[in-house]
Short mmCIF file of C-alpha atoms in Angstrom, two decimals:
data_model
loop_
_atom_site.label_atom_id
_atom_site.label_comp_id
_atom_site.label_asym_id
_atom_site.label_seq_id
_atom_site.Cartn_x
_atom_site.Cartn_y
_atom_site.Cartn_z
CA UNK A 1 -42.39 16.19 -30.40
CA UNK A 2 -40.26 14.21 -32.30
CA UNK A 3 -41.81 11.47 -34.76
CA UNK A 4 -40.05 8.32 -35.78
CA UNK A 5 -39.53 6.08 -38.63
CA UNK A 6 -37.69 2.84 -38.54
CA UNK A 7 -36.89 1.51 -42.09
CA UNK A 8 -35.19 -1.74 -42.38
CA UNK A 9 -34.60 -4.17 -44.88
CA UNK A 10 -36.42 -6.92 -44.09
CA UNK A 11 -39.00 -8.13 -41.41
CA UNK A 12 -36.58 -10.18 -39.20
CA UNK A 13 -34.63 -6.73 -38.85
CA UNK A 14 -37.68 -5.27 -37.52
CA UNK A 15 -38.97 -8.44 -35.12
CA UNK A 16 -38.32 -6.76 -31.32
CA UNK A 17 -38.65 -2.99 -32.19
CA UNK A 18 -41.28 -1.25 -29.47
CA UNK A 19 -44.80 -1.30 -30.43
CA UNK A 20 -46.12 1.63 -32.19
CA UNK A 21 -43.41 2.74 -34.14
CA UNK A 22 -44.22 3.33 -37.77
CA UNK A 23 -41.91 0.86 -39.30
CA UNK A 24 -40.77 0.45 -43.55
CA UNK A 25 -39.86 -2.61 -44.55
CA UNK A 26 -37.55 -2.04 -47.80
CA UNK A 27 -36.30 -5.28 -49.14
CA UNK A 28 -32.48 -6.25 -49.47
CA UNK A 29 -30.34 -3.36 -51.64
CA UNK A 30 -29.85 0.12 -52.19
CA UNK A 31 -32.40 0.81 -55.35
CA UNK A 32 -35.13 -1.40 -53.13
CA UNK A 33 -34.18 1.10 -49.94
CA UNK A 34 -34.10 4.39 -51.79
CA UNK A 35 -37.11 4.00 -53.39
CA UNK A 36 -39.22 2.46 -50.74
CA UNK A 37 -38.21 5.39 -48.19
CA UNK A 38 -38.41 8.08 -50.82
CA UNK A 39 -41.55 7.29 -51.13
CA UNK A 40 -42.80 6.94 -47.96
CA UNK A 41 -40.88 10.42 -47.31
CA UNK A 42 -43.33 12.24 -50.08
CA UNK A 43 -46.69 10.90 -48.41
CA UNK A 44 -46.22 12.17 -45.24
CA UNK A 45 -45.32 15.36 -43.05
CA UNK A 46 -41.03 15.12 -42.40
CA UNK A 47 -40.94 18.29 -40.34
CA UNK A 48 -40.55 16.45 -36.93
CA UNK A 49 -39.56 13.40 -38.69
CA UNK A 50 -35.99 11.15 -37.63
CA UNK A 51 -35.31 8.45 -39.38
CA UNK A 52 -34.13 5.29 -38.00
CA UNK A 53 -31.93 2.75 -40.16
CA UNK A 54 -31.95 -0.48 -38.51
CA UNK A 55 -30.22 -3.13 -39.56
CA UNK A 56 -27.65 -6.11 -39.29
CA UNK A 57 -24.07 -5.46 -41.01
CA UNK A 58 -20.97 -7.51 -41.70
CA UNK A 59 -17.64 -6.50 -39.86
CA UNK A 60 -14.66 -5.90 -42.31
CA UNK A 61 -11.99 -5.81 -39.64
CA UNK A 62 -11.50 -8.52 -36.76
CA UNK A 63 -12.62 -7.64 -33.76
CA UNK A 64 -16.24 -5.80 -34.70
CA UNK A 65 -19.26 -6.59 -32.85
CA UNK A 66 -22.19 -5.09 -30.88
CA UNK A 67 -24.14 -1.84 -31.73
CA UNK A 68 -22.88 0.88 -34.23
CA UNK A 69 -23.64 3.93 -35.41
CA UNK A 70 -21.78 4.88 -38.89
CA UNK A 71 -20.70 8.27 -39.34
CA UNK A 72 -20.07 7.76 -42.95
CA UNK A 73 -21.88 5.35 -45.31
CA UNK A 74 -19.91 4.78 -49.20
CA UNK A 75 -21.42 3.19 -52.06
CA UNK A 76 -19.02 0.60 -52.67
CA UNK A 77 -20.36 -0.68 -55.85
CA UNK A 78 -19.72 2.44 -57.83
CA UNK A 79 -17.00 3.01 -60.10
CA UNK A 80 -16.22 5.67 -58.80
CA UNK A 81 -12.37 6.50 -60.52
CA UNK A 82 -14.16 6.43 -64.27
CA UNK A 83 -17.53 8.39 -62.95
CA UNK A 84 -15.32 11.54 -61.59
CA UNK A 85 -12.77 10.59 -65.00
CA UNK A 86 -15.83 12.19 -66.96
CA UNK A 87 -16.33 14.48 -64.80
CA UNK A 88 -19.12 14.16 -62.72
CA UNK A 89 -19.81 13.69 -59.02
CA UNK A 90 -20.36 10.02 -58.11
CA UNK A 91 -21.60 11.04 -54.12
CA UNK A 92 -20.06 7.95 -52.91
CA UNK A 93 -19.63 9.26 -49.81
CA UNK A 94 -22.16 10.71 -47.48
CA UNK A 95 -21.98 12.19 -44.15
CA UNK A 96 -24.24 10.63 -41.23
CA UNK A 97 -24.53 12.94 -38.02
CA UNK A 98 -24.35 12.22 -34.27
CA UNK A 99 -22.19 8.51 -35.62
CA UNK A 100 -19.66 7.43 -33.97
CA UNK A 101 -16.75 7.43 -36.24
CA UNK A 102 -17.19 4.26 -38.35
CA UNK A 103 -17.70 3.53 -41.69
CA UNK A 104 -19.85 2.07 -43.51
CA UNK A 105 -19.91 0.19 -46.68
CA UNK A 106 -23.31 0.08 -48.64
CA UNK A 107 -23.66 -1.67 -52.22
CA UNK A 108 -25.62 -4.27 -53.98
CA UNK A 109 -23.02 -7.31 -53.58
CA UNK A 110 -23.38 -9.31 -50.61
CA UNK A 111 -20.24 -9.78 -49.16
CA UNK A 112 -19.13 -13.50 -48.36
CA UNK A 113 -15.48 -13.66 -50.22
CA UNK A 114 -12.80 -12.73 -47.97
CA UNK A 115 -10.94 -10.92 -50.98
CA UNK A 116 -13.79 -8.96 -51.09
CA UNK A 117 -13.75 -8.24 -47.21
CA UNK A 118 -10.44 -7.28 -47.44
CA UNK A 119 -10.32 -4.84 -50.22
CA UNK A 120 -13.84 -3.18 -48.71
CA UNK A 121 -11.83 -3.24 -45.18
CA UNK A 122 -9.10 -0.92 -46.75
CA UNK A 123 -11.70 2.12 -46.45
CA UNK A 124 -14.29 0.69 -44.07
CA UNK A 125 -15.26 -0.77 -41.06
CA UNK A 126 -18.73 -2.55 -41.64
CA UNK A 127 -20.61 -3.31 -44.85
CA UNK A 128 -24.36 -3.89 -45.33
CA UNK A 129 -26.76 -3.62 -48.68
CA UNK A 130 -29.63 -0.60 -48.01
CA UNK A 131 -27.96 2.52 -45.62
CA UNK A 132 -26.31 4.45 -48.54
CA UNK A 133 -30.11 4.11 -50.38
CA UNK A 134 -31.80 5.58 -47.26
CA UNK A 135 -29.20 7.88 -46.20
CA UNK A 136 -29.33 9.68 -49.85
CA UNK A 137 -33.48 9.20 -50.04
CA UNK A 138 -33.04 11.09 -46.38
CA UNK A 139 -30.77 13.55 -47.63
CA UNK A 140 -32.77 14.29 -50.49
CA UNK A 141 -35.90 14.92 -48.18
CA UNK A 142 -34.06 16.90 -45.81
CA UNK A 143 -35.12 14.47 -42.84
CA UNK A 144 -32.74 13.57 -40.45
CA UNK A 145 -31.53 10.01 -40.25
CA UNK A 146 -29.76 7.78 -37.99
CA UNK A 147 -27.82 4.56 -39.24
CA UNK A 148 -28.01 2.07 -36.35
CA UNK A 149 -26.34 -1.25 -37.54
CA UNK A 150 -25.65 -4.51 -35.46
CA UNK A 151 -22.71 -6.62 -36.37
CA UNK A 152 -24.48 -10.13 -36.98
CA UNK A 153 -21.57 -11.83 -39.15
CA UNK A 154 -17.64 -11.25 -40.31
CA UNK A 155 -18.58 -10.60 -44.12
CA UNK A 156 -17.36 -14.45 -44.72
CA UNK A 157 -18.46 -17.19 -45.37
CA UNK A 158 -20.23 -17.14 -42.80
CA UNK A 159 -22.49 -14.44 -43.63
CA UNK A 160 -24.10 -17.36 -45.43
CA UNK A 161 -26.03 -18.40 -42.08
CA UNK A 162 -27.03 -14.67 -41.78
CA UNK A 163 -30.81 -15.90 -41.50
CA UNK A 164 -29.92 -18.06 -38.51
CA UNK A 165 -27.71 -15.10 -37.18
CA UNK A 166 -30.59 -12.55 -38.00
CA UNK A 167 -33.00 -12.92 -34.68
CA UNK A 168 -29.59 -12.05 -31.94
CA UNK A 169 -28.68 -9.14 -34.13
CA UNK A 170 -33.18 -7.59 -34.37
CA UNK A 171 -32.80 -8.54 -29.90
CA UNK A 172 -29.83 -5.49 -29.88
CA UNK A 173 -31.50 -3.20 -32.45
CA UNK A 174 -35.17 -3.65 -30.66
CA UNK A 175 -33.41 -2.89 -27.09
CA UNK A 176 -31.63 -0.16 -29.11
CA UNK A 177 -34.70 1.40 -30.53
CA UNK A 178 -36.46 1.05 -27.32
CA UNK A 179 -33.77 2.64 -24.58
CA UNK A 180 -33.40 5.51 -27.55
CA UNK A 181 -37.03 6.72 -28.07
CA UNK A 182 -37.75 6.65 -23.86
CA UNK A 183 -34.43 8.72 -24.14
CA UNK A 184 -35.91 11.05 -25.83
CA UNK A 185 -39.39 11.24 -24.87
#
């Protein structure tokens, strides 16, 4: 039987998610996330273990919204041109299976400048601040993981009301969570 983790960043994430799930509140970026599930990964048995990243995201591209489930997540934040320059192996880019075909954009920076939408939109389709960290803390464990983001904002400036825009996006992800577990029960 299959046992589940939910790991968000924050409580409001988390609000509607079915009652007795084990759930790991992180706080916001990708050091917070990586260490917070790493550890939680070391003090417990993984070998039935999934994963669930739930979490709101910002759509790069018009048109974005609902549900999605990132086949790729990139550390955006990373130089990564003067890391491989030396010659080393940045992992920017990590593989998520069962996605969907999107991508997603993971750093520290909180995106709210549409410059900064735009360049991030070049290579990917939603950005957020904590999958890439517990993605790679998931990798590192060998536990499967599942990246299941809901668009709450446009990564503008009106990602700036994301705590009034929080509580529609945690509705999806709990009904998500919920339909997905039954699923597979």
């Amino acid at each position: 039987m299959t046992d589940y983790l939910v790991v968000s960043a924050v409580r409001g994430e988390a609000r509607y998610l079915p009652e007795g799930l084990p759930v790991l509140i992180t706080g916001a970026g990708k050091t917070p996330a990586a260490v917070a599930t790493a550890r939680m990964l070391a003090s417990r048995d993984t070998s039935d273990l999934v994963v669930l990243n739930v979490g709101t995201t910002g759509a790069l591209r018009d048109g974005l919204s609902g549900i999605y489930l990132p086949s790729t997540v990139i550390n955006h934040d990373l130089n990564v041109d003067a890391i491989r320059a030396i010659g080393l192996d940045p992992q920017d880019e990590l593989p998520v299976e069962g996605g969907d075909g999107t991508v997603l954009a993971s750093g520290d920076v909180f995106v709210a400048d549409p410059a900064v939408r735009a360049r991030l939109a070049e290579r990917a389709h939603l950005v957020d601040m904590e999958a890439y960290g517990v993605v790679y803390a998931c990798r590192e464990f060998g536990v499967p993981v599942k990246v299941v983001k809901h668009v709450s904002d446009a990564a503008d400036d009106a990602a700036l009301d994301w705590p009034t825009l929080v509580d529609t996006s945690a509705k999806a992800l709990g009904e998500w969570v919920t339909h997905y577990v039954r699923e597979r029960a």
